[in-house]
PDB file of C-alpha atoms in Angstrom:
ATOM      1  CA  MET A  29     -76.426 158.799 112.002  1.00 51.00           C
ATOM      2  CA  GLY A  30     -78.636 160.568 109.639  1.00 54.00           C
ATOM      3  CA  LYS A  31     -78.803 163.437 107.806  1.00 55.00           C
ATOM      4  CA  GLY A  32     -80.607 165.079 110.619  1.00 53.00           C
ATOM      5  CA  HIS A  33     -77.891 164.326 113.145  1.00 54.00           C
ATOM      6  CA  ARG A  34     -75.922 166.462 111.251  1.00 56.00           C
ATOM      7  CA  TYR A  35     -77.631 169.437 111.190  1.00 57.00           C
ATOM      8  CA  GLN A  36     -78.322 168.991 114.913  1.00 60.00           C
ATOM      9  CA  ASP A  37     -74.862 169.134 115.154  1.00 62.00           C
ATOM     10  CA  ALA A  38     -74.688 172.457 113.255  1.00 60.00           C
ATOM     11  CA  ASP A  39     -77.810 174.410 115.280  1.00 64.00           C
ATOM     12  CA  GLN A  40     -76.181 173.333 118.443  1.00 63.00           C
ATOM     13  CA  ALA A  41     -72.873 174.889 117.332  1.00 62.00           C
ATOM     14  CA  ASN A  42     -74.548 178.205 116.218  1.00 64.00           C
ATOM     15  CA  ARG A  43     -76.767 178.021 119.359  1.00 63.00           C
ATOM     16  CA  TRP A  44     -73.129 178.105 121.277  1.00 57.00           C
ATOM     17  CA  ARG A  45     -71.835 181.105 118.858  1.00 61.00           C
ATOM     18  CA  ARG A  46     -75.102 183.274 119.974  1.00 59.00           C
ATOM     19  CA  ARG A  47     -74.251 182.287 123.612  1.00 56.00           C
ATOM     20  CA  ALA A  48     -70.770 183.124 123.298  1.00 53.00           C
ATOM     21  CA  GLY A  49     -71.326 186.544 121.657  1.00 52.00           C
ATOM     22  CA  SER A  50     -70.589 185.115 118.277  1.00 51.00           C
ATOM     23  CA  ARG A  51     -66.901 185.066 119.054  1.00 56.00           C
ATOM     24  CA  MET A  52     -64.298 182.359 118.025  1.00 58.00           C
ATOM     25  CA  PRO A  53     -61.124 180.761 119.942  1.00 58.00           C
ATOM     26  CA  SER A  54     -58.667 183.159 119.851  1.00 62.00           C
ATOM     27  CA  ARG A  55     -55.209 181.795 118.697  1.00 74.00           C
ATOM     28  CA  ARG A  56     -52.481 183.794 120.640  1.00 80.00           C
ATOM     29  CA  LEU A  57     -48.507 184.157 119.884  1.00 79.00           C
ATOM     30  CA  PRO A  58     -46.355 182.492 122.252  1.00 84.00           C
ATOM     31  CA  ARG A  59     -44.700 185.169 124.655  1.00 83.00           C
ATOM     32  CA  PRO A  60     -41.426 184.887 123.352  1.00 84.00           C
ATOM     33  CA  LEU A  61     -42.951 185.655 119.896  1.00 84.00           C
ATOM     34  CA  LEU A  62     -44.819 188.818 121.527  1.00 83.00           C
ATOM     35  CA  GLY A  63     -41.399 189.860 123.053  1.00 85.00           C
ATOM     36  CA  LEU A  64     -39.539 189.855 119.781  1.00 87.00           C
ATOM     37  CA  ILE A  65     -42.261 191.663 117.730  1.00 88.00           C
ATOM     38  CA  SER A  66     -42.380 194.303 120.833  1.00 87.00           C
ATOM     39  CA  LEU A  67     -38.265 194.818 120.482  1.00 89.00           C
ATOM     40  CA  GLY A  68     -38.595 194.977 116.955  1.00 89.00           C
ATOM     41  CA  VAL A  69     -41.057 197.359 116.984  1.00 90.00           C
ATOM     42  CA  ALA A  70     -39.496 199.355 119.772  1.00 89.00           C
ATOM     43  CA  THR A  71     -35.932 199.653 117.994  1.00 91.00           C
ATOM     44  CA  LEU A  72     -37.974 200.648 114.512  1.00 90.00           C
ATOM     45  CA  ALA A  73     -38.952 203.341 117.004  1.00 89.00           C
ATOM     46  CA  ALA A  74     -35.852 204.501 117.955  1.00 88.00           C
ATOM     47  CA  ALA A  75     -34.070 204.428 114.752  1.00 87.00           C
ATOM     48  CA  VAL A  76     -37.316 207.070 113.169  1.00 86.00           C
ATOM     49  CA  THR A  77     -36.501 209.128 116.288  1.00 84.00           C
ATOM     50  CA  GLN A  78     -32.933 209.240 115.762  1.00 84.00           C
ATOM     51  CA  PHE A  79     -33.393 209.620 111.796  1.00 82.00           C
ATOM     52  CA  VAL A  80     -35.419 212.825 112.782  1.00 79.00           C
ATOM     53  CA  ILE A  81     -33.277 214.561 115.161  1.00 78.00           C
ATOM     54  CA  GLN A  82     -30.351 214.499 112.659  1.00 73.00           C
ATOM     55  CA  SER A  83     -32.629 215.673 109.648  1.00 72.00           C
ATOM     56  CA  THR A  84     -33.499 218.253 112.127  1.00 70.00           C
ATOM     57  CA  ALA A  85     -29.807 219.019 113.252  1.00 63.00           C
ATOM     58  CA  SER A  86     -29.080 218.883 109.226  1.00 62.00           C
ATOM     59  CA  LEU A  87     -31.934 221.061 108.173  1.00 64.00           C
ATOM     60  CA  GLN A  88     -31.366 223.805 111.204  1.00 64.00           C
ATOM     61  CA  THR A  89     -27.689 223.640 110.485  1.00 62.00           C
ATOM     62  CA  THR A  90     -28.350 224.194 106.351  1.00 61.00           C
ATOM     63  CA  VAL A  91     -31.267 227.263 107.223  1.00 64.00           C
ATOM     64  CA  THR A  92     -28.565 228.982 109.299  1.00 63.00           C
ATOM     65  CA  ASN A  93     -25.916 228.399 106.418  1.00 60.00           C
ATOM     66  CA  TRP A  94     -28.168 230.210 104.006  1.00 62.00           C
ATOM     67  CA  THR A  95     -30.017 232.524 106.334  1.00 70.00           C
ATOM     68  CA  GLU A  96     -27.196 233.694 108.555  1.00 78.00           C
ATOM     69  CA  PRO A  97     -24.391 236.351 106.853  1.00 84.00           C
ATOM     70  CA  LEU A  98     -20.914 235.838 106.270  1.00 85.00           C
ATOM     71  CA  PRO A  99     -18.444 237.783 108.915  1.00 87.00           C
ATOM     72  CA  GLY A 100     -16.316 239.789 106.621  1.00 84.00           C
ATOM     73  CA  SER A 101     -12.833 238.228 108.497  1.00 93.00           C
ATOM     74  CA  MET A 102     -11.431 236.929 111.385  1.00 95.00           C
ATOM     75  CA  GLU A 103      -8.222 237.006 112.737  1.00 96.00           C
ATOM     76  CA  GLY A 104      -5.942 235.203 115.492  1.00 96.00           C
ATOM     77  CA  ARG A 105      -4.021 232.479 116.636  1.00 96.00           C
ATOM     78  CA  ALA A 106      -5.045 229.119 114.544  1.00 96.00           C
ATOM     79  CA  SER A 107      -4.975 225.440 115.459  1.00 96.00           C
ATOM     80  CA  VAL A 108      -4.239 223.124 113.133  1.00 97.00           C
ATOM     81  CA  ILE A 109      -7.540 220.496 112.483  1.00 96.00           C
ATOM     82  CA  ASP A 110      -5.817 218.707 109.553  1.00 95.00           C
ATOM     83  CA  GLY A 111      -3.988 219.655 106.280  1.00 95.00           C
ATOM     84  CA  ASP A 112      -6.635 221.827 104.904  1.00 96.00           C
ATOM     85  CA  THR A 113      -8.789 223.063 108.202  1.00 97.00           C
ATOM     86  CA  VAL A 114      -7.534 225.575 110.912  1.00 97.00           C
ATOM     87  CA  GLU A 115      -9.968 226.583 113.911  1.00 96.00           C
ATOM     88  CA  ILE A 116      -9.354 230.504 115.404  1.00 96.00           C
ATOM     89  CA  ALA A 117     -11.599 231.121 118.366  1.00 93.00           C
ATOM     90  CA  GLY A 118     -13.443 227.928 117.989  1.00 92.00           C
ATOM     91  CA  GLN A 119     -14.839 228.490 114.857  1.00 93.00           C
ATOM     92  CA  ARG A 120     -13.437 225.959 112.490  1.00 95.00           C
ATOM     93  CA  ILE A 121     -12.373 227.316 109.152  1.00 96.00           C
ATOM     94  CA  ARG A 122     -11.851 225.387 105.579  1.00 96.00           C
ATOM     95  CA  PHE A 123      -9.129 226.579 103.599  1.00 97.00           C
ATOM     96  CA  ASN A 124     -11.028 227.733 100.180  1.00 95.00           C
ATOM     97  CA  GLY A 125      -9.849 226.316  96.894  1.00 94.00           C
ATOM     98  CA  ILE A 126      -7.238 223.439  97.886  1.00 96.00           C
ATOM     99  CA  ASP A 127      -8.221 219.751  99.242  1.00 95.00           C
ATOM    100  CA  ALA A 128      -5.526 218.138 101.403  1.00 96.00           C
ATOM    101  CA  PRO A 129      -5.502 214.827 102.698  1.00 95.00           C
ATOM    102  CA  GLU A 130      -6.961 214.222 106.117  1.00 94.00           C
ATOM    103  CA  SER A 131      -4.933 214.055 109.132  1.00 92.00           C
ATOM    104  CA  ARG A 132      -5.181 209.696 109.461  1.00 94.00           C
ATOM    105  CA  GLN A 133      -4.990 210.074 105.958  1.00 95.00           C
ATOM    106  CA  TYR A 134      -1.897 207.790 103.913  1.00 95.00           C
ATOM    107  CA  CYS A 135      -0.226 208.107 100.389  1.00 94.00           C
ATOM    108  CA  ASP A 136       1.735 205.750  98.351  1.00 92.00           C
ATOM    109  CA  ASP A 137       4.961 207.609  97.079  1.00 90.00           C
ATOM    110  CA  ALA A 138       6.847 207.066  93.807  1.00 91.00           C
ATOM    111  CA  LYS A 139       8.099 203.739  94.963  1.00 93.00           C
ATOM    112  CA  GLY A 140       4.637 202.321  96.362  1.00 92.00           C
ATOM    113  CA  PHE A 141       5.334 202.842 100.236  1.00 94.00           C
ATOM    114  CA  ASP A 142       2.857 204.163 102.700  1.00 95.00           C
ATOM    115  CA  TYR A 143       3.720 207.166 104.432  1.00 95.00           C
ATOM    116  CA  PRO A 144       1.590 209.792 106.850  1.00 96.00           C
ATOM    117  CA  CYS A 145       0.817 212.396 104.011  1.00 95.00           C
ATOM    118  CA  GLY A 146      -2.283 213.758 106.231  1.00 96.00           C
ATOM    119  CA  ARG A 147      -0.567 214.069 109.427  1.00 96.00           C
ATOM    120  CA  ARG A 148       2.824 215.695 107.681  1.00 96.00           C
ATOM    121  CA  ALA A 149       0.754 218.194 105.898  1.00 96.00           C
ATOM    122  CA  ALA A 150      -0.834 219.052 109.170  1.00 97.00           C
ATOM    123  CA  GLN A 151       2.442 219.257 111.012  1.00 97.00           C
ATOM    124  CA  ALA A 152       3.792 221.437 108.159  1.00 97.00           C
ATOM    125  CA  LEU A 153       1.076 224.010 107.934  1.00 97.00           C
ATOM    126  CA  ASP A 154       1.308 224.005 112.220  1.00 97.00           C
ATOM    127  CA  GLU A 155       5.142 225.081 111.288  1.00 97.00           C
ATOM    128  CA  PHE A 156       4.501 227.484 108.547  1.00 97.00           C
ATOM    129  CA  LEU A 157       1.630 229.251 109.923  1.00 97.00           C
ATOM    130  CA  ALA A 158       3.693 229.328 113.486  1.00 97.00           C
ATOM    131  CA  ALA A 159       6.263 231.466 112.124  1.00 96.00           C
ATOM    132  CA  SER A 160       4.448 234.506 111.588  1.00 95.00           C
ATOM    133  CA  ARG A 161       1.372 235.139 113.882  1.00 95.00           C
ATOM    134  CA  PRO A 162      -1.474 235.763 113.316  1.00 97.00           C
ATOM    135  CA  LEU A 163      -3.615 234.208 110.891  1.00 97.00           C
ATOM    136  CA  HIS A 164      -6.193 236.593 108.790  1.00 97.00           C
ATOM    137  CA  CYS A 165      -9.197 234.683 106.971  1.00 97.00           C
ATOM    138  CA  SER A 166     -11.523 236.560 104.619  1.00 96.00           C
ATOM    139  CA  PHE A 167     -14.412 234.466 103.876  1.00 94.00           C
ATOM    140  CA  VAL A 168     -16.571 233.643 100.730  1.00 92.00           C
ATOM    141  CA  ASP A 169     -19.027 230.549 102.272  1.00 90.00           C
ATOM    142  CA  ARG A 170     -19.793 227.933 103.876  1.00 89.00           C
ATOM    143  CA  ASP A 171     -19.588 224.301 103.869  1.00 87.00           C
ATOM    144  CA  ARG A 172     -22.160 221.720 104.317  1.00 83.00           C
ATOM    145  CA  TYR A 173     -20.957 221.377 107.889  1.00 83.00           C
ATOM    146  CA  GLY A 174     -21.018 224.798 108.920  1.00 83.00           C
ATOM    147  CA  ARG A 175     -17.733 225.085 108.621  1.00 90.00           C
ATOM    148  CA  PHE A 176     -16.889 228.856 106.898  1.00 93.00           C
ATOM    149  CA  ILE A 177     -14.383 228.824 103.853  1.00 94.00           C
ATOM    150  CA  GLY A 178     -11.966 231.256 103.582  1.00 95.00           C
ATOM    151  CA  ASN A 179      -9.221 232.648 101.947  1.00 96.00           C
ATOM    152  CA  CYS A 180      -6.251 233.139 104.613  1.00 97.00           C
ATOM    153  CA  ASP A 181      -3.040 234.732 104.797  1.00 97.00           C
ATOM    154  CA  ARG A 182      -0.433 235.022 107.641  1.00 97.00           C
ATOM    155  CA  ALA A 183       0.779 238.208 109.525  1.00 96.00           C
ATOM    156  CA  ASP A 184       3.477 238.657 106.491  1.00 97.00           C
ATOM    157  CA  GLY A 185       0.895 238.282 104.171  1.00 97.00           C
ATOM    158  CA  ARG A 186       1.660 235.029 102.560  1.00 97.00           C
ATOM    159  CA  SER A 187      -0.804 233.023 101.134  1.00 97.00           C
ATOM    160  CA  VAL A 188      -1.742 229.686 103.148  1.00 97.00           C
ATOM    161  CA  GLN A 189      -3.585 228.355 100.035  1.00 96.00           C
ATOM    162  CA  ARG A 190      -0.450 228.863  97.200  1.00 96.00           C
ATOM    163  CA  TRP A 191       2.162 227.907 100.048  1.00 97.00           C
ATOM    164  CA  LEU A 192       0.487 223.942 100.704  1.00 96.00           C
ATOM    165  CA  VAL A 193       0.373 223.713  97.012  1.00 95.00           C
ATOM    166  CA  GLU A 194       3.430 224.642  96.488  1.00 95.00           C
ATOM    167  CA  GLN A 195       4.911 222.636  98.661  1.00 96.00           C
ATOM    168  CA  GLY A 196       2.954 219.422  97.482  1.00 94.00           C
ATOM    169  CA  LEU A 197       1.087 218.916 100.601  1.00 95.00           C
ATOM    170  CA  ALA A 198      -2.361 219.862  98.782  1.00 95.00           C
ATOM    171  CA  LEU A 199      -3.821 220.236  95.693  1.00 94.00           C
ATOM    172  CA  ASP A 200      -5.138 223.481  94.038  1.00 92.00           C
ATOM    173  CA  TRP A 201      -8.693 222.365  93.661  1.00 85.00           C
ATOM    174  CA  PRO A 202     -11.122 225.222  92.060  1.00 73.00           C
ATOM    175  CA  ALA A 203     -14.467 225.820  93.807  1.00 55.00           C
ATOM    176  CA  ASP A 204     -16.337 224.695  90.945  1.00 44.00           C
ATOM    177  CA  LEU A 205     -15.208 221.311  91.503  1.00 44.00           C
ATOM    178  CA  PHE A 206     -15.147 220.623  94.742  1.00 42.00           C
ATOM    179  CA  CYS A 207     -18.800 218.929  94.810  1.00 39.00           C
ATOM    180  CA  LEU A 208     -17.973 216.764  92.518  1.00 37.00           C
ATOM    181  CA  CYS A 209     -16.173 213.170  92.889  1.00 36.00           C
ATOM    182  CA  ARG A 210     -12.296 213.649  93.895  1.00 36.00           C
ATOM    183  CA  PRO A 211     -10.084 211.714  91.812  1.00 37.00           C
ATOM    184  CA  LEU A 212      -7.673 211.322  94.506  1.00 39.00           C
ATOM    185  CA  ALA A 213      -5.772 208.116  93.459  1.00 39.00           C
ATOM    186  CA  ASN A 214      -2.534 208.203  95.853  1.00 43.00           C
ATOM    187  CA  PHE A 215      -4.511 209.282  99.201  1.00 43.00           C
ATOM    188  CA  ARG A 216      -6.341 206.477 100.702  1.00 43.00           C
ATOM    189  CA  SER A 217      -7.604 206.180 104.226  1.00 42.00           C
ATOM    190  CA  GLY A 218      -5.596 205.075 106.939  1.00 43.00           C
TER     191      GLY A 218
END
């Protein structure tokens, strides 16, 4: 075979490309791989959609918190959510200037034993509020969850926040420090 034969094969290949519309043979991915890629794209689309929906809801809450005026005050029978949060007429109210353990939180006592400090704080608060109803709260702000932040007093005029701190059920937490990292070494989730 000489030089001419090699060029003849090249001419034949060029003629074939022209007849086939300059199409090269396609390489297809196996069906299982295509299925996995499709599943990945669908999962990514769902995650992006979920993120957008949650971000929009959070943005709406933030805008509402900035634009809607605070009500002057609220009075009613309070249901205890945890040691620093109550609910009156479907509206959650977080006590201003204190921090108490969450309902499911455990603490270490002086001997290093665990006890359900969150549940105890909530129970003690419930008993304290039951002794003199209704609860009266005046609002100072909203938190990032849309809850009102307020100063609350029982019907007899006793400050709920002051009582919780005096009883050792909550920490006095100045408002300007509230957004910083909380040094609650003796609190842990349980």
